Short mmCIF file of N, CA, C and O in Angstrom, two decimals:
data_model
loop_
_atom_site.label_atom_id
_atom_site.label_comp_id
_atom_site.label_asym_id
_atom_site.label_seq_id
_atom_site.Cartn_x
_atom_site.Cartn_y
_atom_site.Cartn_z
N MET L 1 3.89 -7.59 12.13
CA MET L 1 4.08 -7.32 10.74
C MET L 1 5.42 -7.73 10.27
O MET L 1 5.61 -8.17 9.19
N GLY L 2 6.47 -7.64 11.11
CA GLY L 2 7.83 -8.13 10.74
C GLY L 2 8.59 -7.11 9.92
O GLY L 2 8.19 -5.96 9.75
N ASP L 3 9.68 -7.57 9.39
CA ASP L 3 10.59 -6.70 8.63
C ASP L 3 10.45 -6.78 7.16
O ASP L 3 11.04 -5.99 6.39
N GLN L 4 9.72 -7.78 6.64
CA GLN L 4 9.57 -7.91 5.22
C GLN L 4 8.51 -6.92 4.69
O GLN L 4 7.62 -6.50 5.39
N ARG L 5 8.63 -6.62 3.39
CA ARG L 5 7.68 -5.70 2.75
C ARG L 5 6.36 -6.40 2.53
O ARG L 5 6.36 -7.52 2.10
N THR L 6 5.27 -5.70 2.81
CA THR L 6 3.94 -6.25 2.54
C THR L 6 3.15 -5.22 1.77
O THR L 6 3.37 -4.05 1.85
N TYR L 7 2.22 -5.74 0.99
CA TYR L 7 1.35 -4.88 0.21
C TYR L 7 -0.10 -5.23 0.54
O TYR L 7 -0.66 -6.14 0.02
N GLU L 8 -0.61 -4.51 1.54
CA GLU L 8 -1.97 -4.77 1.98
C GLU L 8 -2.73 -3.51 2.06
O GLU L 8 -2.34 -2.51 1.44
N GLN L 9 -3.81 -3.50 2.75
CA GLN L 9 -4.70 -2.32 2.78
C GLN L 9 -4.16 -1.23 3.65
O GLN L 9 -3.37 -1.38 4.57
N ILE L 10 -4.59 -0.01 3.30
CA ILE L 10 -4.22 1.19 4.07
C ILE L 10 -5.50 1.80 4.70
O ILE L 10 -6.54 1.79 4.03
N ILE L 11 -5.34 2.25 5.88
CA ILE L 11 -6.43 2.93 6.58
C ILE L 11 -6.00 4.37 6.82
O ILE L 11 -4.91 4.65 7.31
N ALA L 12 -6.85 5.35 6.39
CA ALA L 12 -6.58 6.76 6.62
C ALA L 12 -7.51 7.28 7.71
O ALA L 12 -8.75 7.06 7.58
N LEU L 13 -6.97 7.87 8.69
CA LEU L 13 -7.79 8.48 9.83
C LEU L 13 -7.86 9.94 9.55
O LEU L 13 -6.88 10.62 9.41
N TRP L 14 -9.04 10.48 9.57
CA TRP L 14 -9.27 11.89 9.35
C TRP L 14 -9.99 12.44 10.52
O TRP L 14 -11.25 12.41 10.58
N ALA L 15 -9.26 12.92 11.46
CA ALA L 15 -9.90 13.56 12.69
C ALA L 15 -9.98 15.08 12.46
O ALA L 15 -8.99 15.71 12.13
N VAL L 16 -11.19 15.56 12.65
CA VAL L 16 -11.38 17.03 12.49
C VAL L 16 -12.05 17.59 13.62
O VAL L 16 -12.70 16.92 14.42
N LYS L 17 -11.95 18.93 13.75
CA LYS L 17 -12.70 19.70 14.76
C LYS L 17 -13.55 20.69 13.97
O LYS L 17 -13.12 21.32 13.06
N THR L 18 -14.81 20.77 14.36
CA THR L 18 -15.75 21.67 13.72
C THR L 18 -16.80 22.16 14.68
O THR L 18 -17.09 21.50 15.69
N LYS L 19 -17.38 23.25 14.35
CA LYS L 19 -18.49 23.78 15.17
C LYS L 19 -19.80 23.69 14.42
O LYS L 19 -20.84 23.60 15.04
N ASP L 20 -19.76 23.71 13.08
CA ASP L 20 -21.00 23.77 12.34
C ASP L 20 -21.14 22.69 11.28
O ASP L 20 -22.08 22.65 10.59
N PHE L 21 -20.20 21.78 11.16
CA PHE L 21 -20.18 20.70 10.19
C PHE L 21 -20.17 21.27 8.73
O PHE L 21 -20.51 20.50 7.83
N MET L 22 -19.89 22.52 8.58
CA MET L 22 -19.79 23.08 7.27
C MET L 22 -18.28 23.30 6.91
O MET L 22 -17.88 23.04 5.79
N THR L 23 -17.49 23.67 7.92
CA THR L 23 -16.04 23.77 7.75
C THR L 23 -15.42 22.96 8.84
O THR L 23 -16.07 22.72 9.92
N ALA L 24 -14.20 22.54 8.63
CA ALA L 24 -13.51 21.73 9.63
C ALA L 24 -12.02 21.90 9.44
O ALA L 24 -11.53 22.06 8.39
N ASP L 25 -11.29 21.87 10.57
CA ASP L 25 -9.85 21.80 10.57
C ASP L 25 -9.38 20.49 11.10
O ASP L 25 -10.03 19.86 11.91
N TRP L 26 -8.26 20.02 10.61
CA TRP L 26 -7.74 18.76 11.07
C TRP L 26 -7.35 18.86 12.49
O TRP L 26 -6.90 19.86 12.98
N PHE L 27 -7.50 17.74 13.19
CA PHE L 27 -7.23 17.71 14.60
C PHE L 27 -5.89 16.96 14.85
O PHE L 27 -5.78 15.79 14.43
N PRO L 28 -4.90 17.58 15.49
CA PRO L 28 -3.66 16.90 15.68
C PRO L 28 -3.78 15.76 16.73
O PRO L 28 -4.32 16.01 17.86
N MET L 29 -3.45 14.56 16.37
CA MET L 29 -3.56 13.44 17.28
C MET L 29 -2.35 12.65 17.36
O MET L 29 -2.36 11.36 17.25
N SER L 30 -1.21 13.26 17.50
CA SER L 30 0.08 12.54 17.45
C SER L 30 0.25 11.40 18.41
O SER L 30 0.56 10.28 17.97
N GLU L 31 -0.01 11.62 19.64
CA GLU L 31 0.17 10.54 20.63
C GLU L 31 -0.94 9.49 20.50
O GLU L 31 -0.73 8.31 20.58
N VAL L 32 -2.19 9.96 20.28
CA VAL L 32 -3.29 9.01 20.11
C VAL L 32 -3.05 8.22 18.82
O VAL L 32 -3.33 6.99 18.80
N LEU L 33 -2.60 8.87 17.80
CA LEU L 33 -2.32 8.18 16.49
C LEU L 33 -1.34 7.03 16.64
O LEU L 33 -1.56 5.99 16.06
N LYS L 34 -0.34 7.19 17.49
CA LYS L 34 0.66 6.15 17.67
C LYS L 34 -0.09 4.89 18.27
O LYS L 34 0.14 3.81 17.76
N ARG L 35 -0.87 5.14 19.27
CA ARG L 35 -1.54 3.98 19.85
C ARG L 35 -2.57 3.36 18.93
O ARG L 35 -2.71 2.13 18.79
N ILE L 36 -3.34 4.22 18.30
CA ILE L 36 -4.37 3.71 17.36
C ILE L 36 -3.72 2.94 16.22
O ILE L 36 -4.17 1.81 15.85
N SER L 37 -2.70 3.49 15.56
CA SER L 37 -2.08 2.85 14.44
C SER L 37 -1.44 1.49 14.81
O SER L 37 -1.54 0.50 14.07
N ASN L 38 -0.81 1.46 15.96
CA ASN L 38 -0.18 0.23 16.44
C ASN L 38 -1.24 -0.87 16.63
O ASN L 38 -1.08 -2.01 16.22
N ARG L 39 -2.35 -0.51 17.21
CA ARG L 39 -3.42 -1.48 17.49
C ARG L 39 -4.02 -1.93 16.17
O ARG L 39 -4.26 -3.12 15.91
N ILE L 40 -4.28 -1.02 15.22
CA ILE L 40 -4.86 -1.38 13.98
C ILE L 40 -3.93 -2.35 13.20
O ILE L 40 -4.35 -3.39 12.71
N ILE L 41 -2.69 -1.99 13.12
CA ILE L 41 -1.73 -2.81 12.31
C ILE L 41 -1.55 -4.21 12.98
O ILE L 41 -1.51 -5.19 12.27
N ASN L 42 -1.54 -4.25 14.27
CA ASN L 42 -1.31 -5.55 14.98
C ASN L 42 -2.58 -6.37 15.08
O ASN L 42 -2.52 -7.59 15.21
N GLU L 43 -3.74 -5.73 15.03
CA GLU L 43 -4.98 -6.47 15.29
C GLU L 43 -5.90 -6.67 14.09
O GLU L 43 -6.79 -7.53 14.11
N VAL L 44 -5.72 -5.89 13.07
CA VAL L 44 -6.64 -5.94 11.88
C VAL L 44 -5.85 -6.62 10.80
O VAL L 44 -4.93 -6.08 10.20
N GLN L 45 -6.29 -7.83 10.46
CA GLN L 45 -5.59 -8.60 9.41
C GLN L 45 -5.88 -7.93 8.05
O GLN L 45 -6.92 -7.48 7.71
N GLY L 46 -4.78 -7.84 7.25
CA GLY L 46 -4.86 -7.30 5.92
C GLY L 46 -4.59 -5.81 5.91
O GLY L 46 -4.66 -5.21 4.80
N VAL L 47 -4.23 -5.15 6.99
CA VAL L 47 -3.89 -3.75 7.02
C VAL L 47 -2.42 -3.64 7.46
O VAL L 47 -2.00 -4.20 8.42
N ASN L 48 -1.61 -2.86 6.69
CA ASN L 48 -0.21 -2.68 7.07
C ASN L 48 0.20 -1.22 7.20
O ASN L 48 1.34 -0.96 7.51
N ARG L 49 -0.75 -0.28 6.97
CA ARG L 49 -0.39 1.08 7.16
C ARG L 49 -1.59 1.89 7.63
O ARG L 49 -2.73 1.63 7.25
N VAL L 50 -1.32 2.86 8.50
CA VAL L 50 -2.33 3.78 8.98
C VAL L 50 -1.82 5.17 8.71
O VAL L 50 -0.73 5.52 9.14
N LEU L 51 -2.63 6.00 8.04
CA LEU L 51 -2.21 7.35 7.66
C LEU L 51 -3.04 8.36 8.44
O LEU L 51 -4.20 8.15 8.73
N ASP L 52 -2.41 9.51 8.69
CA ASP L 52 -3.12 10.61 9.32
C ASP L 52 -3.45 11.65 8.25
O ASP L 52 -2.52 12.20 7.68
N ASP L 53 -4.69 11.78 7.93
CA ASP L 53 -5.15 12.77 6.90
C ASP L 53 -5.25 14.14 7.58
O ASP L 53 -6.05 14.38 8.46
N VAL L 54 -4.40 15.04 7.12
CA VAL L 54 -4.31 16.36 7.77
C VAL L 54 -4.83 17.51 6.94
O VAL L 54 -4.45 18.66 7.07
N ARG L 55 -5.76 17.22 6.09
CA ARG L 55 -6.40 18.32 5.31
C ARG L 55 -7.53 18.95 6.05
O ARG L 55 -8.30 18.34 6.74
N SER L 56 -7.65 20.27 5.85
CA SER L 56 -8.81 21.00 6.36
C SER L 56 -9.94 20.85 5.37
O SER L 56 -9.69 20.53 4.17
N LYS L 57 -11.09 21.13 5.81
CA LYS L 57 -12.30 20.96 4.97
C LYS L 57 -12.88 22.39 4.71
O LYS L 57 -13.23 23.08 5.58
N PRO L 58 -12.99 22.75 3.38
CA PRO L 58 -13.58 24.05 3.07
C PRO L 58 -15.07 24.03 3.32
O PRO L 58 -15.60 22.96 3.59
N PRO L 59 -15.79 25.17 3.19
CA PRO L 59 -17.22 25.14 3.42
C PRO L 59 -17.90 24.13 2.56
O PRO L 59 -17.80 24.11 1.32
N SER L 60 -18.58 23.22 3.21
CA SER L 60 -19.29 22.15 2.56
C SER L 60 -19.67 21.17 3.61
O SER L 60 -19.42 21.35 4.81
N THR L 61 -20.32 20.09 3.20
CA THR L 61 -20.58 19.09 4.25
C THR L 61 -19.35 18.17 4.43
O THR L 61 -18.50 18.11 3.54
N ILE L 62 -19.28 17.51 5.50
CA ILE L 62 -18.14 16.63 5.77
C ILE L 62 -18.34 15.37 4.95
O ILE L 62 -19.36 14.72 5.03
N ASP L 63 -17.36 15.06 4.10
CA ASP L 63 -17.43 13.84 3.27
C ASP L 63 -16.37 12.84 3.72
O ASP L 63 -15.66 13.07 4.67
N THR L 64 -16.29 11.76 3.04
CA THR L 64 -15.32 10.68 3.41
C THR L 64 -14.10 10.66 2.54
O THR L 64 -13.33 9.80 2.68
N GLY L 65 -13.98 11.64 1.67
CA GLY L 65 -12.76 11.62 0.84
C GLY L 65 -12.75 10.50 -0.18
O GLY L 65 -11.72 9.92 -0.44
N THR L 66 -13.88 10.22 -0.79
CA THR L 66 -14.01 9.08 -1.68
C THR L 66 -13.10 9.21 -2.90
O THR L 66 -12.43 8.22 -3.32
N GLU L 67 -13.02 10.39 -3.51
CA GLU L 67 -12.12 10.56 -4.62
C GLU L 67 -10.66 10.33 -4.26
O GLU L 67 -9.93 9.66 -5.02
N GLN L 68 -10.28 10.76 -3.09
CA GLN L 68 -8.88 10.55 -2.66
C GLN L 68 -8.61 9.05 -2.44
O GLN L 68 -7.58 8.55 -2.82
N ALA L 69 -9.61 8.35 -1.94
CA ALA L 69 -9.49 6.90 -1.72
C ALA L 69 -9.34 6.22 -3.09
O ALA L 69 -8.52 5.26 -3.23
N LYS L 70 -10.12 6.63 -4.12
CA LYS L 70 -9.97 6.06 -5.46
C LYS L 70 -8.59 6.27 -5.98
O LYS L 70 -7.97 5.32 -6.57
N GLN L 71 -8.01 7.46 -5.83
CA GLN L 71 -6.72 7.71 -6.34
C GLN L 71 -5.67 6.84 -5.65
O GLN L 71 -4.76 6.30 -6.29
N THR L 72 -5.78 6.70 -4.33
CA THR L 72 -4.89 5.89 -3.60
C THR L 72 -4.94 4.42 -4.05
O THR L 72 -3.93 3.77 -4.27
N ASN L 73 -6.17 3.93 -4.29
CA ASN L 73 -6.30 2.53 -4.78
C ASN L 73 -5.72 2.38 -6.12
O ASN L 73 -5.10 1.33 -6.43
N GLU L 74 -5.85 3.36 -7.04
CA GLU L 74 -5.29 3.23 -8.35
C GLU L 74 -3.73 3.18 -8.27
O GLU L 74 -3.13 2.40 -8.96
N VAL L 75 -3.14 4.02 -7.37
CA VAL L 75 -1.70 3.95 -7.24
C VAL L 75 -1.25 2.62 -6.72
O VAL L 75 -0.28 2.03 -7.19
N GLU L 76 -1.98 2.07 -5.69
CA GLU L 76 -1.61 0.76 -5.17
C GLU L 76 -1.76 -0.29 -6.18
O GLU L 76 -0.95 -1.22 -6.29
N LEU L 77 -2.82 -0.20 -7.00
CA LEU L 77 -3.03 -1.18 -8.05
C LEU L 77 -1.88 -1.14 -9.10
O LEU L 77 -1.35 -2.19 -9.54
N GLN L 78 -1.50 0.06 -9.50
CA GLN L 78 -0.38 0.21 -10.42
C GLN L 78 0.93 -0.40 -9.84
O GLN L 78 1.71 -1.00 -10.53
N ARG L 79 1.16 -0.18 -8.58
CA ARG L 79 2.30 -0.77 -7.86
C ARG L 79 2.29 -2.31 -7.91
O ARG L 79 3.29 -2.92 -8.23
N GLU L 80 1.09 -2.83 -7.64
CA GLU L 80 0.93 -4.29 -7.65
C GLU L 80 1.18 -4.84 -9.03
O GLU L 80 1.79 -5.84 -9.23
N ILE L 81 0.62 -4.18 -10.06
CA ILE L 81 0.81 -4.60 -11.47
C ILE L 81 2.27 -4.59 -11.78
O ILE L 81 2.82 -5.52 -12.43
N GLU L 82 2.99 -3.54 -11.44
CA GLU L 82 4.45 -3.49 -11.73
C GLU L 82 5.21 -4.60 -10.98
O GLU L 82 6.10 -5.24 -11.56
N MET L 83 4.82 -4.91 -9.76
CA MET L 83 5.47 -5.99 -9.01
C MET L 83 5.20 -7.34 -9.71
O MET L 83 6.15 -8.12 -9.86
N GLN L 84 4.06 -7.55 -10.18
CA GLN L 84 3.72 -8.78 -10.89
C GLN L 84 4.50 -8.88 -12.19
O GLN L 84 4.99 -9.94 -12.57
N ARG L 85 4.63 -7.77 -12.90
CA ARG L 85 5.40 -7.74 -14.15
C ARG L 85 6.84 -8.11 -13.89
O ARG L 85 7.47 -8.93 -14.58
N VAL L 86 7.43 -7.56 -12.83
CA VAL L 86 8.83 -7.87 -12.46
C VAL L 86 8.93 -9.35 -12.10
O VAL L 86 9.91 -10.01 -12.53
N ARG L 87 7.97 -9.90 -11.34
CA ARG L 87 8.01 -11.32 -11.03
C ARG L 87 7.94 -12.20 -12.26
O ARG L 87 8.70 -13.17 -12.34
N ILE L 88 7.13 -11.83 -13.19
CA ILE L 88 7.03 -12.60 -14.42
C ILE L 88 8.33 -12.52 -15.20
O ILE L 88 8.80 -13.55 -15.76
N MET L 89 8.94 -11.34 -15.24
CA MET L 89 10.23 -11.20 -15.94
C MET L 89 11.30 -12.09 -15.29
O MET L 89 12.10 -12.71 -15.97
N HIS L 90 11.28 -12.18 -13.96
CA HIS L 90 12.27 -13.02 -13.26
C HIS L 90 11.99 -14.49 -13.57
O HIS L 90 12.96 -15.29 -13.76
N LEU L 91 10.74 -14.88 -13.62
CA LEU L 91 10.38 -16.30 -13.90
C LEU L 91 10.79 -16.60 -15.40
O LEU L 91 11.37 -17.68 -15.59
N LEU L 92 10.57 -15.70 -16.32
CA LEU L 92 10.98 -15.95 -17.70
C LEU L 92 12.49 -16.06 -17.76
O LEU L 92 13.05 -16.96 -18.49
N GLN L 93 13.22 -15.24 -17.07
CA GLN L 93 14.70 -15.29 -17.06
C GLN L 93 15.13 -16.64 -16.46
O GLN L 93 16.09 -17.29 -16.99
N ALA L 94 14.49 -17.05 -15.39
CA ALA L 94 14.86 -18.35 -14.79
C ALA L 94 14.63 -19.51 -15.73
O ALA L 94 15.39 -20.45 -15.85
N LEU L 95 13.54 -19.46 -16.52
CA LEU L 95 13.26 -20.52 -17.51
C LEU L 95 14.32 -20.50 -18.63
O LEU L 95 14.77 -21.55 -19.03
N ASP L 96 14.68 -19.32 -19.04
CA ASP L 96 15.75 -19.23 -20.08
C ASP L 96 17.03 -19.83 -19.54
O ASP L 96 17.78 -20.58 -20.23
N ASP L 97 17.40 -19.50 -18.28
CA ASP L 97 18.59 -20.05 -17.66
C ASP L 97 18.47 -21.53 -17.59
O ASP L 97 19.53 -22.22 -17.84
N LYS L 98 17.35 -22.05 -17.20
CA LYS L 98 17.17 -23.51 -17.08
C LYS L 98 17.38 -24.19 -18.42
O LYS L 98 18.07 -25.20 -18.56
N ASP L 99 16.78 -23.67 -19.48
CA ASP L 99 16.94 -24.22 -20.85
C ASP L 99 18.39 -24.23 -21.27
O ASP L 99 18.90 -25.18 -21.88
N ARG L 100 19.06 -23.10 -21.01
CA ARG L 100 20.47 -23.03 -21.38
C ARG L 100 21.32 -24.03 -20.63
O ARG L 100 22.21 -24.70 -21.24
N ILE L 101 21.06 -24.23 -19.37
CA ILE L 101 21.83 -25.22 -18.54
C ILE L 101 21.57 -26.62 -19.06
O ILE L 101 22.48 -27.44 -19.18
N ILE L 102 20.29 -26.90 -19.41
CA ILE L 102 19.99 -28.22 -19.96
C ILE L 102 20.70 -28.49 -21.25
O ILE L 102 21.30 -29.59 -21.45
N GLU L 103 20.73 -27.49 -22.13
CA GLU L 103 21.50 -27.65 -23.42
C GLU L 103 22.94 -27.85 -23.15
O GLU L 103 23.63 -28.62 -23.82
N GLN L 104 23.58 -27.18 -22.18
CA GLN L 104 24.96 -27.36 -21.90
C GLN L 104 25.26 -28.72 -21.34
O GLN L 104 26.27 -29.37 -21.69
N LEU L 105 24.36 -29.22 -20.47
CA LEU L 105 24.54 -30.59 -19.90
C LEU L 105 24.43 -31.60 -21.05
O LEU L 105 25.20 -32.62 -21.10
N LYS L 106 23.50 -31.44 -22.00
CA LYS L 106 23.38 -32.38 -23.06
C LYS L 106 24.65 -32.41 -23.96
O LYS L 106 25.07 -33.45 -24.36
N SER L 107 25.15 -31.19 -24.20
CA SER L 107 26.31 -31.15 -25.04
C SER L 107 27.56 -31.73 -24.36
O SER L 107 28.41 -32.28 -24.99
N GLN L 108 27.64 -31.63 -23.06
CA GLN L 108 28.78 -32.21 -22.30
C GLN L 108 28.67 -33.75 -22.29
O GLN L 108 29.68 -34.41 -22.24
N GLN L 109 27.45 -34.29 -22.28
CA GLN L 109 27.28 -35.75 -22.25
C GLN L 109 27.64 -36.37 -23.57
O GLN L 109 27.95 -37.53 -23.65
N GLN L 110 27.60 -35.63 -24.66
CA GLN L 110 27.86 -36.21 -25.97
C GLN L 110 29.33 -36.27 -26.25
O GLN L 110 30.31 -36.10 -25.95
#
């Protein structure tokens, strides 16, 4: 992955322990998580983060956290939009600088 910042996909691992699949508690997987996350980041193209989801599950069926995934995607999308806006602003500033330099060179030649 290197030292530069990347904006790619995130994988959340939700390990739980349950007896009845109605309730569940998160399962601590600190050492295993280190190995799993390193392998995923190094071997799965397009993924740059692995998160450990440590929420317990109240009485209900085990779900996949779809609503939480939607919220995470929205936050990432907003971040990407802001980055693109900043890039556009930098490009516009560079164009303004270029036009100003061209005008200065023209006036110096006269």
